[in-house]
Amino acid sequence: MEKSRRLEGKVAIVTGGGRGLGRAEALALAEAGACLIVNDLGASPTGEGDHENVAQSVVEEIKAMGGEAIANGDDISSMAGGRNLVEAAMDGFGRVDILVNNAGIARPSPIYEMSEADWDAVIAVHLKGHFTTIRHAAPLMIKQGGGVIINTASQSGLGHWGMSNYSAAKEGVVGFTRSVARDVGQFGLRCNAVRPLGTTRLGTPAVMETVRYSQEELGIPANGNVWVGTTTNIPLPEQVGVCVAWLCTDAAANVNGRTFFAGGGSIGLYPEPDLERSCHQPGGWTLDMLDEGARAYLVGDLTNMFQGRKVSRLKP
Ligand SMILES: NC(=O)c1ccc[n+]([C@@H]2O[C@H](COP(=O)([O-])OP(=O)(O)OC[C@H]3O[C@@H](n4cnc5c(N)ncnc54)[C@H](O)[C@@H]3O)[C@@H](O)[C@H]2O)c1
């Protein structure tokens, strides 16, 4: 078999595969020989449905390349949607080898203005949307004796002003990935996550305003400790697709429970969290003892960088 066709005979599901990064992932997987189930609800960037048939258009692109693909329009934020999607793969192709959880929405606002609806919707699509598909695909993969799951996190999970619902969901995805990897590793399955970067319509004016406000008004980096460029220098999605497809191949058979950066010709491995510093008091601490011990060994040299230069968005 041609090395570039190394996913020949595999069946891959990509959620939110009708646009942006999901489309790039579906095309890269198809290019490597996989048969695709392209899932997409056709939602607006905030998750309200315009219900465009974007999944079908990616299916047409894959067929035009000589590949095989089926469109699916289920909402992966519901258990029924996750089940229907996995069943569609079984009905169409008889197996599931690869599951790429990518579908996503964004509803930015600072925590002191965030609505319950915005919190619930973002957690449902990103975090529950990973559970609903994995819960139904994993038993089938276990029965098959193998499978690869790629989850989609974000650099926003490292900390992002005005995106606390999104970063909670995305960092939840990272913890979920680590734990799922431990659950399924014994059965020959792998589960990894990517924090991708690519120009898509999810970079809405409201999302880009969180980046601008954080960096230009508050003077703090937009994502973790990274100063982020504007949409003009964010790379195209294609390279995310290639890196995700590669992680699905046997070349990455030794990789499980890890988190990667992918975008614009770069691929990187994130460290696993660990205690940065620690101190221990065998008999336990008092507040007065912590004043000395914790200040000396843990936090004495830290500064509160998030106080920023300006606090102006509180509604009167
Ligand atoms: N673009 C980036 O730089 C970037 C950075 C970090 C993380 N991400 C993440 O990558 C993923 C893809 O984002 P994108 O930038 O390609 O956005 P996008 O808006 O272009 O694509 C997301 C797709 O998901 C679909 N979708 C939304 N809710 C769905 C649901 N409930 N069921 C099925 N489909 C649904 C949408 O219709 C859309 O086509 C998201 O999880 C996003 O949070 C993107």
JSON list of C-alpha atoms in Angstrom, two decimals, residues 69-286:
[
{"chain": "A", "resi": 69, "resn": "ALA", "atom": "CA", "xyz": [-18.19, 9.40, 2.59]},
{"chain": "A", "resi": 70, "resn": "ILE", "atom": "CA", "xyz": [-21.61, 9.73, 4.21]},
{"chain": "A", "resi": 71, "resn": "ALA", "atom": "CA", "xyz": [-23.15, 12.91, 5.63]},
{"chain": "A", "resi": 72, "resn": "ASN", "atom": "CA", "xyz": [-24.74, 13.01, 9.07]},
{"chain": "A", "resi": 73, "resn": "GLY", "atom": "CA", "xyz": [-26.62, 15.95, 10.60]},
{"chain": "A", "resi": 74, "resn": "ASP", "atom": "CA", "xyz": [-27.03, 14.83, 14.21]},
{"chain": "A", "resi": 75, "resn": "ASP", "atom": "CA", "xyz": [-26.52, 17.18, 17.14]},
{"chain": "A", "resi": 76, "resn": "ILE", "atom": "CA", "xyz": [-23.63, 15.64, 19.08]},
{"chain": "A", "resi": 77, "resn": "SER", "atom": "CA", "xyz": [-24.48, 17.58, 22.25]},
{"chain": "A", "resi": 78, "resn": "SER", "atom": "CA", "xyz": [-27.26, 15.05, 22.94]},
{"chain": "A", "resi": 79, "resn": "MET", "atom": "CA", "xyz": [-26.90, 11.36, 23.82]},
{"chain": "A", "resi": 80, "resn": "ALA", "atom": "CA", "xyz": [-29.33, 10.46, 21.04]},
{"chain": "A", "resi": 81, "resn": "GLY", "atom": "CA", "xyz": [-27.22, 12.47, 18.56]},
{"chain": "A", "resi": 82, "resn": "GLY", "atom": "CA", "xyz": [-24.00, 10.69, 19.58]},
{"chain": "A", "resi": 83, "resn": "ARG", "atom": "CA", "xyz": [-25.71, 7.31, 19.34]},
{"chain": "A", "resi": 84, "resn": "ASN", "atom": "CA", "xyz": [-27.28, 8.04, 15.94]},
{"chain": "A", "resi": 85, "resn": "LEU", "atom": "CA", "xyz": [-23.93, 9.21, 14.58]},
{"chain": "A", "resi": 86, "resn": "VAL", "atom": "CA", "xyz": [-22.10, 6.05, 15.64]},
{"chain": "A", "resi": 87, "resn": "GLU", "atom": "CA", "xyz": [-24.99, 3.93, 14.34]},
{"chain": "A", "resi": 88, "resn": "ALA", "atom": "CA", "xyz": [-24.78, 5.76, 11.01]},
{"chain": "A", "resi": 89, "resn": "ALA", "atom": "CA", "xyz": [-21.12, 4.69, 10.73]},
{"chain": "A", "resi": 90, "resn": "MET", "atom": "CA", "xyz": [-22.04, 1.10, 11.55]},
{"chain": "A", "resi": 91, "resn": "ASP", "atom": "CA", "xyz": [-24.97, 1.11, 9.10]},
{"chain": "A", "resi": 92, "resn": "GLY", "atom": "CA", "xyz": [-22.89, 2.71, 6.34]},
{"chain": "A", "resi": 93, "resn": "PHE", "atom": "CA", "xyz": [-19.50, 1.05, 6.72]},
{"chain": "A", "resi": 94, "resn": "GLY", "atom": "CA", "xyz": [-19.89, -1.68, 9.40]},
{"chain": "A", "resi": 95, "resn": "ARG", "atom": "CA", "xyz": [-17.15, -0.43, 11.76]},
{"chain": "A", "resi": 96, "resn": "VAL", "atom": "CA", "xyz": [-15.61, 2.62, 13.47]},
{"chain": "A", "resi": 97, "resn": "ASP", "atom": "CA", "xyz": [-11.82, 2.92, 13.62]},
{"chain": "A", "resi": 98, "resn": "ILE", "atom": "CA", "xyz": [-11.30, 6.64, 14.11]},
{"chain": "A", "resi": 99, "resn": "LEU", "atom": "CA", "xyz": [-13.38, 9.22, 15.97]},
{"chain": "A", "resi": 100, "resn": "VAL", "atom": "CA", "xyz": [-12.41, 12.89, 15.72]},
{"chain": "A", "resi": 101, "resn": "ASN", "atom": "CA", "xyz": [-14.42, 15.02, 18.14]},
{"chain": "A", "resi": 102, "resn": "ASN", "atom": "CA", "xyz": [-14.18, 18.50, 16.67]},
{"chain": "A", "resi": 103, "resn": "ALA", "atom": "CA", "xyz": [-17.63, 20.21, 16.63]},
{"chain": "A", "resi": 104, "resn": "GLY", "atom": "CA", "xyz": [-17.63, 23.47, 18.51]},
{"chain": "A", "resi": 105, "resn": "ILE", "atom": "CA", "xyz": [-19.25, 26.83, 19.17]},
{"chain": "A", "resi": 106, "resn": "ALA", "atom": "CA", "xyz": [-18.25, 30.01, 21.04]},
{"chain": "A", "resi": 107, "resn": "ARG", "atom": "CA", "xyz": [-20.32, 32.36, 23.17]},
{"chain": "A", "resi": 108, "resn": "PRO", "atom": "CA", "xyz": [-17.90, 34.85, 24.67]},
{"chain": "A", "resi": 109, "resn": "SER", "atom": "CA", "xyz": [-18.59, 37.17, 27.57]},
{"chain": "A", "resi": 110, "resn": "PRO", "atom": "CA", "xyz": [-16.75, 37.93, 30.81]},
{"chain": "A", "resi": 111, "resn": "ILE", "atom": "CA", "xyz": [-17.89, 35.80, 33.73]},
{"chain": "A", "resi": 112, "resn": "TYR", "atom": "CA", "xyz": [-19.62, 38.73, 35.44]},
{"chain": "A", "resi": 113, "resn": "GLU", "atom": "CA", "xyz": [-21.98, 39.03, 32.44]},
{"chain": "A", "resi": 114, "resn": "MET", "atom": "CA", "xyz": [-22.28, 35.39, 31.30]},
{"chain": "A", "resi": 115, "resn": "SER", "atom": "CA", "xyz": [-25.78, 33.90, 31.03]},
{"chain": "A", "resi": 116, "resn": "GLU", "atom": "CA", "xyz": [-26.64, 30.40, 32.18]},
{"chain": "A", "resi": 117, "resn": "ALA", "atom": "CA", "xyz": [-27.73, 29.63, 28.61]},
{"chain": "A", "resi": 118, "resn": "ASP", "atom": "CA", "xyz": [-24.29, 30.58, 27.24]},
{"chain": "A", "resi": 119, "resn": "TRP", "atom": "CA", "xyz": [-22.56, 28.46, 29.88]},
{"chain": "A", "resi": 120, "resn": "ASP", "atom": "CA", "xyz": [-24.82, 25.44, 29.27]},
{"chain": "A", "resi": 121, "resn": "ALA", "atom": "CA", "xyz": [-24.65, 25.58, 25.46]},
{"chain": "A", "resi": 122, "resn": "VAL", "atom": "CA", "xyz": [-20.86, 25.74, 25.31]},
{"chain": "A", "resi": 123, "resn": "ILE", "atom": "CA", "xyz": [-20.36, 22.98, 27.89]},
{"chain": "A", "resi": 124, "resn": "ALA", "atom": "CA", "xyz": [-22.95, 20.83, 26.08]},
{"chain": "A", "resi": 125, "resn": "VAL", "atom": "CA", "xyz": [-21.44, 21.03, 22.59]},
{"chain": "A", "resi": 126, "resn": "HIS", "atom": "CA", "xyz": [-17.77, 20.75, 23.59]},
{"chain": "A", "resi": 127, "resn": "LEU", "atom": "CA", "xyz": [-17.63, 18.66, 26.75]},
{"chain": "A", "resi": 128, "resn": "LYS", "atom": "CA", "xyz": [-20.80, 16.57, 26.62]},
{"chain": "A", "resi": 129, "resn": "GLY", "atom": "CA", "xyz": [-20.35, 16.40, 22.84]},
{"chain": "A", "resi": 130, "resn": "HIS", "atom": "CA", "xyz": [-17.14, 14.45, 23.43]},
{"chain": "A", "resi": 131, "resn": "PHE", "atom": "CA", "xyz": [-18.86, 12.11, 25.93]},
{"chain": "A", "resi": 132, "resn": "THR", "atom": "CA", "xyz": [-21.87, 11.32, 23.70]},
{"chain": "A", "resi": 133, "resn": "THR", "atom": "CA", "xyz": [-19.77, 10.07, 20.81]},
{"chain": "A", "resi": 134, "resn": "ILE", "atom": "CA", "xyz": [-17.01, 8.31, 22.77]},
{"chain": "A", "resi": 135, "resn": "ARG", "atom": "CA", "xyz": [-19.58, 6.58, 25.00]},
{"chain": "A", "resi": 136, "resn": "HIS", "atom": "CA", "xyz": [-21.14, 4.96, 21.94]},
{"chain": "A", "resi": 137, "resn": "ALA", "atom": "CA", "xyz": [-18.00, 4.40, 19.84]},
{"chain": "A", "resi": 138, "resn": "ALA", "atom": "CA", "xyz": [-15.68, 3.01, 22.55]},
{"chain": "A", "resi": 139, "resn": "PRO", "atom": "CA", "xyz": [-17.57, -0.29, 23.12]},
{"chain": "A", "resi": 140, "resn": "LEU", "atom": "CA", "xyz": [-17.49, -0.98, 19.38]},
{"chain": "A", "resi": 141, "resn": "MET", "atom": "CA", "xyz": [-13.79, -0.16, 19.15]},
{"chain": "A", "resi": 142, "resn": "ILE", "atom": "CA", "xyz": [-13.10, -2.41, 22.14]},
{"chain": "A", "resi": 143, "resn": "LYS", "atom": "CA", "xyz": [-14.99, -5.24, 20.41]},
{"chain": "A", "resi": 144, "resn": "GLN", "atom": "CA", "xyz": [-12.91, -4.60, 17.26]},
{"chain": "A", "resi": 145, "resn": "GLY", "atom": "CA", "xyz": [-9.69, -4.67, 19.33]},
{"chain": "A", "resi": 146, "resn": "GLY", "atom": "CA", "xyz": [-8.53, -1.17, 18.39]},
{"chain": "A", "resi": 147, "resn": "GLY", "atom": "CA", "xyz": [-9.42, 2.40, 17.56]},
{"chain": "A", "resi": 148, "resn": "VAL", "atom": "CA", "xyz": [-8.19, 5.96, 17.75]},
{"chain": "A", "resi": 149, "resn": "ILE", "atom": "CA", "xyz": [-9.97, 8.94, 19.31]},
{"chain": "A", "resi": 150, "resn": "ILE", "atom": "CA", "xyz": [-8.82, 12.53, 18.77]},
{"chain": "A", "resi": 151, "resn": "ASN", "atom": "CA", "xyz": [-10.40, 15.21, 20.93]},
{"chain": "A", "resi": 152, "resn": "THR", "atom": "CA", "xyz": [-10.33, 18.95, 20.33]},
{"chain": "A", "resi": 153, "resn": "ALA", "atom": "CA", "xyz": [-9.15, 21.24, 23.09]},
{"chain": "A", "resi": 154, "resn": "SER", "atom": "CA", "xyz": [-7.87, 24.80, 22.72]},
{"chain": "A", "resi": 155, "resn": "GLN", "atom": "CA", "xyz": [-5.12, 27.11, 23.84]},
{"chain": "A", "resi": 156, "resn": "SER", "atom": "CA", "xyz": [-8.01, 29.06, 25.36]},
{"chain": "A", "resi": 157, "resn": "GLY", "atom": "CA", "xyz": [-8.11, 26.34, 28.01]},
{"chain": "A", "resi": 158, "resn": "LEU", "atom": "CA", "xyz": [-4.80, 27.71, 29.29]},
{"chain": "A", "resi": 159, "resn": "GLY", "atom": "CA", "xyz": [-6.69, 30.87, 30.28]},
{"chain": "A", "resi": 160, "resn": "HIS", "atom": "CA", "xyz": [-8.58, 33.34, 28.07]},
{"chain": "A", "resi": 161, "resn": "TRP", "atom": "CA", "xyz": [-10.29, 36.58, 29.13]},
{"chain": "A", "resi": 162, "resn": "GLY", "atom": "CA", "xyz": [-14.02, 36.58, 28.29]},
{"chain": "A", "resi": 163, "resn": "MET", "atom": "CA", "xyz": [-14.10, 32.87, 27.35]},
{"chain": "A", "resi": 164, "resn": "SER", "atom": "CA", "xyz": [-14.43, 31.10, 30.70]},
{"chain": "A", "resi": 165, "resn": "ASN", "atom": "CA", "xyz": [-17.25, 28.80, 29.53]},
{"chain": "A", "resi": 166, "resn": "TYR", "atom": "CA", "xyz": [-15.20, 27.79, 26.48]},
{"chain": "A", "resi": 167, "resn": "SER", "atom": "CA", "xyz": [-11.95, 27.33, 28.41]},
{"chain": "A", "resi": 168, "resn": "ALA", "atom": "CA", "xyz": [-13.75, 25.30, 31.10]},
{"chain": "A", "resi": 169, "resn": "ALA", "atom": "CA", "xyz": [-15.14, 23.00, 28.40]},
{"chain": "A", "resi": 170, "resn": "LYS", "atom": "CA", "xyz": [-11.83, 22.77, 26.54]},
{"chain": "A", "resi": 171, "resn": "GLU", "atom": "CA", "xyz": [-9.73, 22.06, 29.64]},
{"chain": "A", "resi": 172, "resn": "GLY", "atom": "CA", "xyz": [-12.40, 19.55, 30.63]},
{"chain": "A", "resi": 173, "resn": "VAL", "atom": "CA", "xyz": [-11.72, 17.89, 27.29]},
{"chain": "A", "resi": 174, "resn": "VAL", "atom": "CA", "xyz": [-8.01, 17.61, 28.18]},
{"chain": "A", "resi": 175, "resn": "GLY", "atom": "CA", "xyz": [-8.73, 15.95, 31.55]},
{"chain": "A", "resi": 176, "resn": "PHE", "atom": "CA", "xyz": [-11.36, 13.75, 29.91]},
{"chain": "A", "resi": 177, "resn": "THR", "atom": "CA", "xyz": [-8.80, 12.70, 27.27]},
{"chain": "A", "resi": 178, "resn": "ARG", "atom": "CA", "xyz": [-6.23, 11.69, 29.88]},
{"chain": "A", "resi": 179, "resn": "SER", "atom": "CA", "xyz": [-8.79, 9.64, 31.79]},
{"chain": "A", "resi": 180, "resn": "VAL", "atom": "CA", "xyz": [-10.39, 8.01, 28.73]},
{"chain": "A", "resi": 181, "resn": "ALA", "atom": "CA", "xyz": [-6.88, 7.00, 27.59]},
{"chain": "A", "resi": 182, "resn": "ARG", "atom": "CA", "xyz": [-6.46, 5.18, 30.90]},
{"chain": "A", "resi": 183, "resn": "ASP", "atom": "CA", "xyz": [-9.87, 3.50, 30.58]},
{"chain": "A", "resi": 184, "resn": "VAL", "atom": "CA", "xyz": [-9.36, 2.21, 27.03]},
{"chain": "A", "resi": 185, "resn": "GLY", "atom": "CA", "xyz": [-5.59, 1.70, 26.73]},
{"chain": "A", "resi": 186, "resn": "GLN", "atom": "CA", "xyz": [-5.84, -1.90, 27.96]},
{"chain": "A", "resi": 187, "resn": "PHE", "atom": "CA", "xyz": [-8.07, -2.70, 24.95]},
{"chain": "A", "resi": 188, "resn": "GLY", "atom": "CA", "xyz": [-5.66, -1.35, 22.33]},
{"chain": "A", "resi": 189, "resn": "LEU", "atom": "CA", "xyz": [-7.44, 1.99, 21.92]},
{"chain": "A", "resi": 190, "resn": "ARG", "atom": "CA", "xyz": [-5.76, 5.40, 21.98]},
{"chain": "A", "resi": 191, "resn": "CYS", "atom": "CA", "xyz": [-7.23, 8.78, 22.95]},
{"chain": "A", "resi": 192, "resn": "ASN", "atom": "CA", "xyz": [-5.31, 12.04, 22.43]},
{"chain": "A", "resi": 193, "resn": "ALA", "atom": "CA", "xyz": [-6.21, 15.73, 22.20]},
{"chain": "A", "resi": 194, "resn": "VAL", "atom": "CA", "xyz": [-5.16, 18.66, 20.01]},
{"chain": "A", "resi": 195, "resn": "ARG", "atom": "CA", "xyz": [-5.16, 22.37, 20.73]},
{"chain": "A", "resi": 196, "resn": "PRO", "atom": "CA", "xyz": [-5.47, 23.50, 17.08]},
{"chain": "A", "resi": 197, "resn": "LEU", "atom": "CA", "xyz": [-5.02, 26.84, 15.36]},
{"chain": "A", "resi": 198, "resn": "GLY", "atom": "CA", "xyz": [-6.52, 27.83, 12.02]},
{"chain": "A", "resi": 199, "resn": "THR", "atom": "CA", "xyz": [-8.51, 30.62, 10.41]},
{"chain": "A", "resi": 200, "resn": "THR", "atom": "CA", "xyz": [-12.19, 29.72, 10.51]},
{"chain": "A", "resi": 201, "resn": "ARG", "atom": "CA", "xyz": [-15.48, 31.50, 10.91]},
{"chain": "A", "resi": 202, "resn": "LEU", "atom": "CA", "xyz": [-15.34, 30.68, 14.68]},
{"chain": "A", "resi": 203, "resn": "GLY", "atom": "CA", "xyz": [-12.98, 33.65, 14.96]},
{"chain": "A", "resi": 204, "resn": "THR", "atom": "CA", "xyz": [-16.05, 35.92, 15.06]},
{"chain": "A", "resi": 205, "resn": "PRO", "atom": "CA", "xyz": [-15.77, 39.64, 15.80]},
{"chain": "A", "resi": 206, "resn": "ALA", "atom": "CA", "xyz": [-16.92, 38.88, 19.37]},
{"chain": "A", "resi": 207, "resn": "VAL", "atom": "CA", "xyz": [-14.19, 36.23, 19.84]},
{"chain": "A", "resi": 208, "resn": "MET", "atom": "CA", "xyz": [-11.50, 38.45, 18.31]},
{"chain": "A", "resi": 209, "resn": "GLU", "atom": "CA", "xyz": [-12.62, 41.25, 20.62]},
{"chain": "A", "resi": 210, "resn": "THR", "atom": "CA", "xyz": [-11.75, 39.05, 23.62]},
{"chain": "A", "resi": 211, "resn": "VAL", "atom": "CA", "xyz": [-8.22, 38.74, 22.23]},
{"chain": "A", "resi": 212, "resn": "ARG", "atom": "CA", "xyz": [-7.93, 42.45, 21.47]},
{"chain": "A", "resi": 213, "resn": "TYR", "atom": "CA", "xyz": [-9.34, 43.54, 24.83]},
{"chain": "A", "resi": 214, "resn": "SER", "atom": "CA", "xyz": [-7.11, 41.14, 26.77]},
{"chain": "A", "resi": 215, "resn": "GLN", "atom": "CA", "xyz": [-3.93, 42.17, 25.02]},
{"chain": "A", "resi": 216, "resn": "GLU", "atom": "CA", "xyz": [-4.49, 45.82, 24.13]},
{"chain": "A", "resi": 217, "resn": "GLU", "atom": "CA", "xyz": [-6.61, 47.02, 27.05]},
{"chain": "A", "resi": 218, "resn": "LEU", "atom": "CA", "xyz": [-5.59, 44.76, 29.92]},
{"chain": "A", "resi": 219, "resn": "GLY", "atom": "CA", "xyz": [-2.04, 44.11, 28.73]},
{"chain": "A", "resi": 220, "resn": "ILE", "atom": "CA", "xyz": [-2.22, 40.36, 29.38]},
{"chain": "A", "resi": 221, "resn": "PRO", "atom": "CA", "xyz": [-1.63, 37.56, 26.83]},
{"chain": "A", "resi": 222, "resn": "ALA", "atom": "CA", "xyz": [-4.83, 36.21, 25.24]},
{"chain": "A", "resi": 223, "resn": "ASN", "atom": "CA", "xyz": [-4.15, 32.48, 25.65]},
{"chain": "A", "resi": 224, "resn": "GLY", "atom": "CA", "xyz": [-2.17, 31.27, 28.64]},
{"chain": "A", "resi": 225, "resn": "ASN", "atom": "CA", "xyz": [1.17, 33.05, 28.30]},
{"chain": "A", "resi": 226, "resn": "VAL", "atom": "CA", "xyz": [0.91, 33.35, 24.49]},
{"chain": "A", "resi": 227, "resn": "TRP", "atom": "CA", "xyz": [0.36, 36.70, 22.77]},
{"chain": "A", "resi": 228, "resn": "VAL", "atom": "CA", "xyz": [-2.01, 35.90, 19.91]},
{"chain": "A", "resi": 229, "resn": "GLY", "atom": "CA", "xyz": [-2.06, 37.52, 16.47]},
{"chain": "A", "resi": 230, "resn": "THR", "atom": "CA", "xyz": [-5.21, 38.82, 14.83]},
{"chain": "A", "resi": 231, "resn": "THR", "atom": "CA", "xyz": [-7.08, 36.83, 12.16]},
{"chain": "A", "resi": 232, "resn": "THR", "atom": "CA", "xyz": [-4.75, 38.22, 9.49]},
{"chain": "A", "resi": 233, "resn": "ASN", "atom": "CA", "xyz": [-1.86, 36.00, 10.59]},
{"chain": "A", "resi": 234, "resn": "ILE", "atom": "CA", "xyz": [-3.73, 32.90, 11.80]},
{"chain": "A", "resi": 235, "resn": "PRO", "atom": "CA", "xyz": [-2.81, 29.97, 9.50]},
{"chain": "A", "resi": 236, "resn": "LEU", "atom": "CA", "xyz": [-5.17, 28.12, 7.17]},
{"chain": "A", "resi": 237, "resn": "PRO", "atom": "CA", "xyz": [-6.82, 24.94, 8.61]},
{"chain": "A", "resi": 238, "resn": "GLU", "atom": "CA", "xyz": [-5.17, 22.38, 6.26]},
{"chain": "A", "resi": 239, "resn": "GLN", "atom": "CA", "xyz": [-2.14, 21.64, 8.44]},
{"chain": "A", "resi": 240, "resn": "VAL", "atom": "CA", "xyz": [-4.35, 20.81, 11.43]},
{"chain": "A", "resi": 241, "resn": "GLY", "atom": "CA", "xyz": [-5.99, 18.16, 9.24]},
{"chain": "A", "resi": 242, "resn": "VAL", "atom": "CA", "xyz": [-2.67, 16.57, 8.31]},
{"chain": "A", "resi": 243, "resn": "CYS", "atom": "CA", "xyz": [-1.42, 16.46, 11.92]},
{"chain": "A", "resi": 244, "resn": "VAL", "atom": "CA", "xyz": [-4.70, 14.96, 13.19]},
{"chain": "A", "resi": 245, "resn": "ALA", "atom": "CA", "xyz": [-4.68, 12.33, 10.41]},
{"chain": "A", "resi": 246, "resn": "TRP", "atom": "CA", "xyz": [-1.08, 11.43, 11.30]},
{"chain": "A", "resi": 247, "resn": "LEU", "atom": "CA", "xyz": [-1.98, 10.98, 14.98]},
{"chain": "A", "resi": 248, "resn": "CYS", "atom": "CA", "xyz": [-4.60, 8.47, 13.78]},
{"chain": "A", "resi": 249, "resn": "THR", "atom": "CA", "xyz": [-2.02, 6.32, 11.98]},
{"chain": "A", "resi": 250, "resn": "ASP", "atom": "CA", "xyz": [0.13, 3.52, 13.38]},
{"chain": "A", "resi": 251, "resn": "ALA", "atom": "CA", "xyz": [3.11, 5.89, 13.25]},
{"chain": "A", "resi": 252, "resn": "ALA", "atom": "CA", "xyz": [1.66, 7.32, 16.48]},
{"chain": "A", "resi": 253, "resn": "ALA", "atom": "CA", "xyz": [0.79, 3.91, 18.00]},
{"chain": "A", "resi": 254, "resn": "ASN", "atom": "CA", "xyz": [2.85, 4.71, 21.11]},
{"chain": "A", "resi": 255, "resn": "VAL", "atom": "CA", "xyz": [0.96, 7.95, 21.85]},
{"chain": "A", "resi": 256, "resn": "ASN", "atom": "CA", "xyz": [-1.93, 7.84, 24.32]},
{"chain": "A", "resi": 257, "resn": "GLY", "atom": "CA", "xyz": [-3.47, 10.39, 26.67]},
{"chain": "A", "resi": 258, "resn": "ARG", "atom": "CA", "xyz": [-1.35, 13.28, 25.41]},
{"chain": "A", "resi": 259, "resn": "THR", "atom": "CA", "xyz": [-2.15, 16.80, 24.17]},
{"chain": "A", "resi": 260, "resn": "PHE", "atom": "CA", "xyz": [-0.69, 18.41, 21.04]},
{"chain": "A", "resi": 261, "resn": "PHE", "atom": "CA", "xyz": [-0.55, 21.81, 19.39]},
{"chain": "A", "resi": 262, "resn": "ALA", "atom": "CA", "xyz": [-1.25, 21.76, 15.64]},
{"chain": "A", "resi": 263, "resn": "GLY", "atom": "CA", "xyz": [-1.41, 24.61, 13.16]},
{"chain": "A", "resi": 264, "resn": "GLY", "atom": "CA", "xyz": [0.35, 26.45, 10.39]},
{"chain": "A", "resi": 265, "resn": "GLY", "atom": "CA", "xyz": [3.15, 23.95, 9.85]},
{"chain": "A", "resi": 266, "resn": "SER", "atom": "CA", "xyz": [3.83, 23.50, 13.58]},
{"chain": "A", "resi": 267, "resn": "ILE", "atom": "CA", "xyz": [3.10, 20.44, 15.69]},
{"chain": "A", "resi": 268, "resn": "GLY", "atom": "CA", "xyz": [4.00, 20.38, 19.38]},
{"chain": "A", "resi": 269, "resn": "LEU", "atom": "CA", "xyz": [3.58, 18.21, 22.45]},
{"chain": "A", "resi": 270, "resn": "TYR", "atom": "CA", "xyz": [2.26, 19.83, 25.65]},
{"chain": "A", "resi": 271, "resn": "PRO", "atom": "CA", "xyz": [3.76, 18.82, 28.99]},
{"chain": "A", "resi": 272, "resn": "GLU", "atom": "CA", "xyz": [1.69, 16.83, 31.45]},
{"chain": "A", "resi": 273, "resn": "PRO", "atom": "CA", "xyz": [0.90, 18.95, 34.52]},
{"chain": "A", "resi": 274, "resn": "ASP", "atom": "CA", "xyz": [2.88, 18.39, 37.66]},
{"chain": "A", "resi": 275, "resn": "LEU", "atom": "CA", "xyz": [3.51, 20.25, 40.91]},
{"chain": "A", "resi": 276, "resn": "GLU", "atom": "CA", "xyz": [5.85, 23.11, 40.13]},
{"chain": "A", "resi": 277, "resn": "ARG", "atom": "CA", "xyz": [6.96, 23.49, 43.73]},
{"chain": "A", "resi": 278, "resn": "SER", "atom": "CA", "xyz": [5.90, 21.95, 47.01]},
{"chain": "A", "resi": 279, "resn": "CYS", "atom": "CA", "xyz": [6.66, 22.07, 50.68]},
{"chain": "A", "resi": 280, "resn": "HIS", "atom": "CA", "xyz": [5.52, 19.71, 53.39]},
{"chain": "A", "resi": 281, "resn": "GLN", "atom": "CA", "xyz": [4.92, 20.08, 57.12]},
{"chain": "A", "resi": 282, "resn": "PRO", "atom": "CA", "xyz": [4.75, 16.59, 58.70]},
{"chain": "A", "resi": 283, "resn": "GLY", "atom": "CA", "xyz": [2.52, 17.73, 61.58]},
{"chain": "A", "resi": 284, "resn": "GLY", "atom": "CA", "xyz": [0.29, 19.92, 59.32]},
{"chain": "A", "resi": 285, "resn": "TRP", "atom": "CA", "xyz": [0.22, 23.70, 58.80]},
{"chain": "A", "resi": 286, "resn": "THR", "atom": "CA", "xyz": [-1.22, 26.63, 60.70]}
]
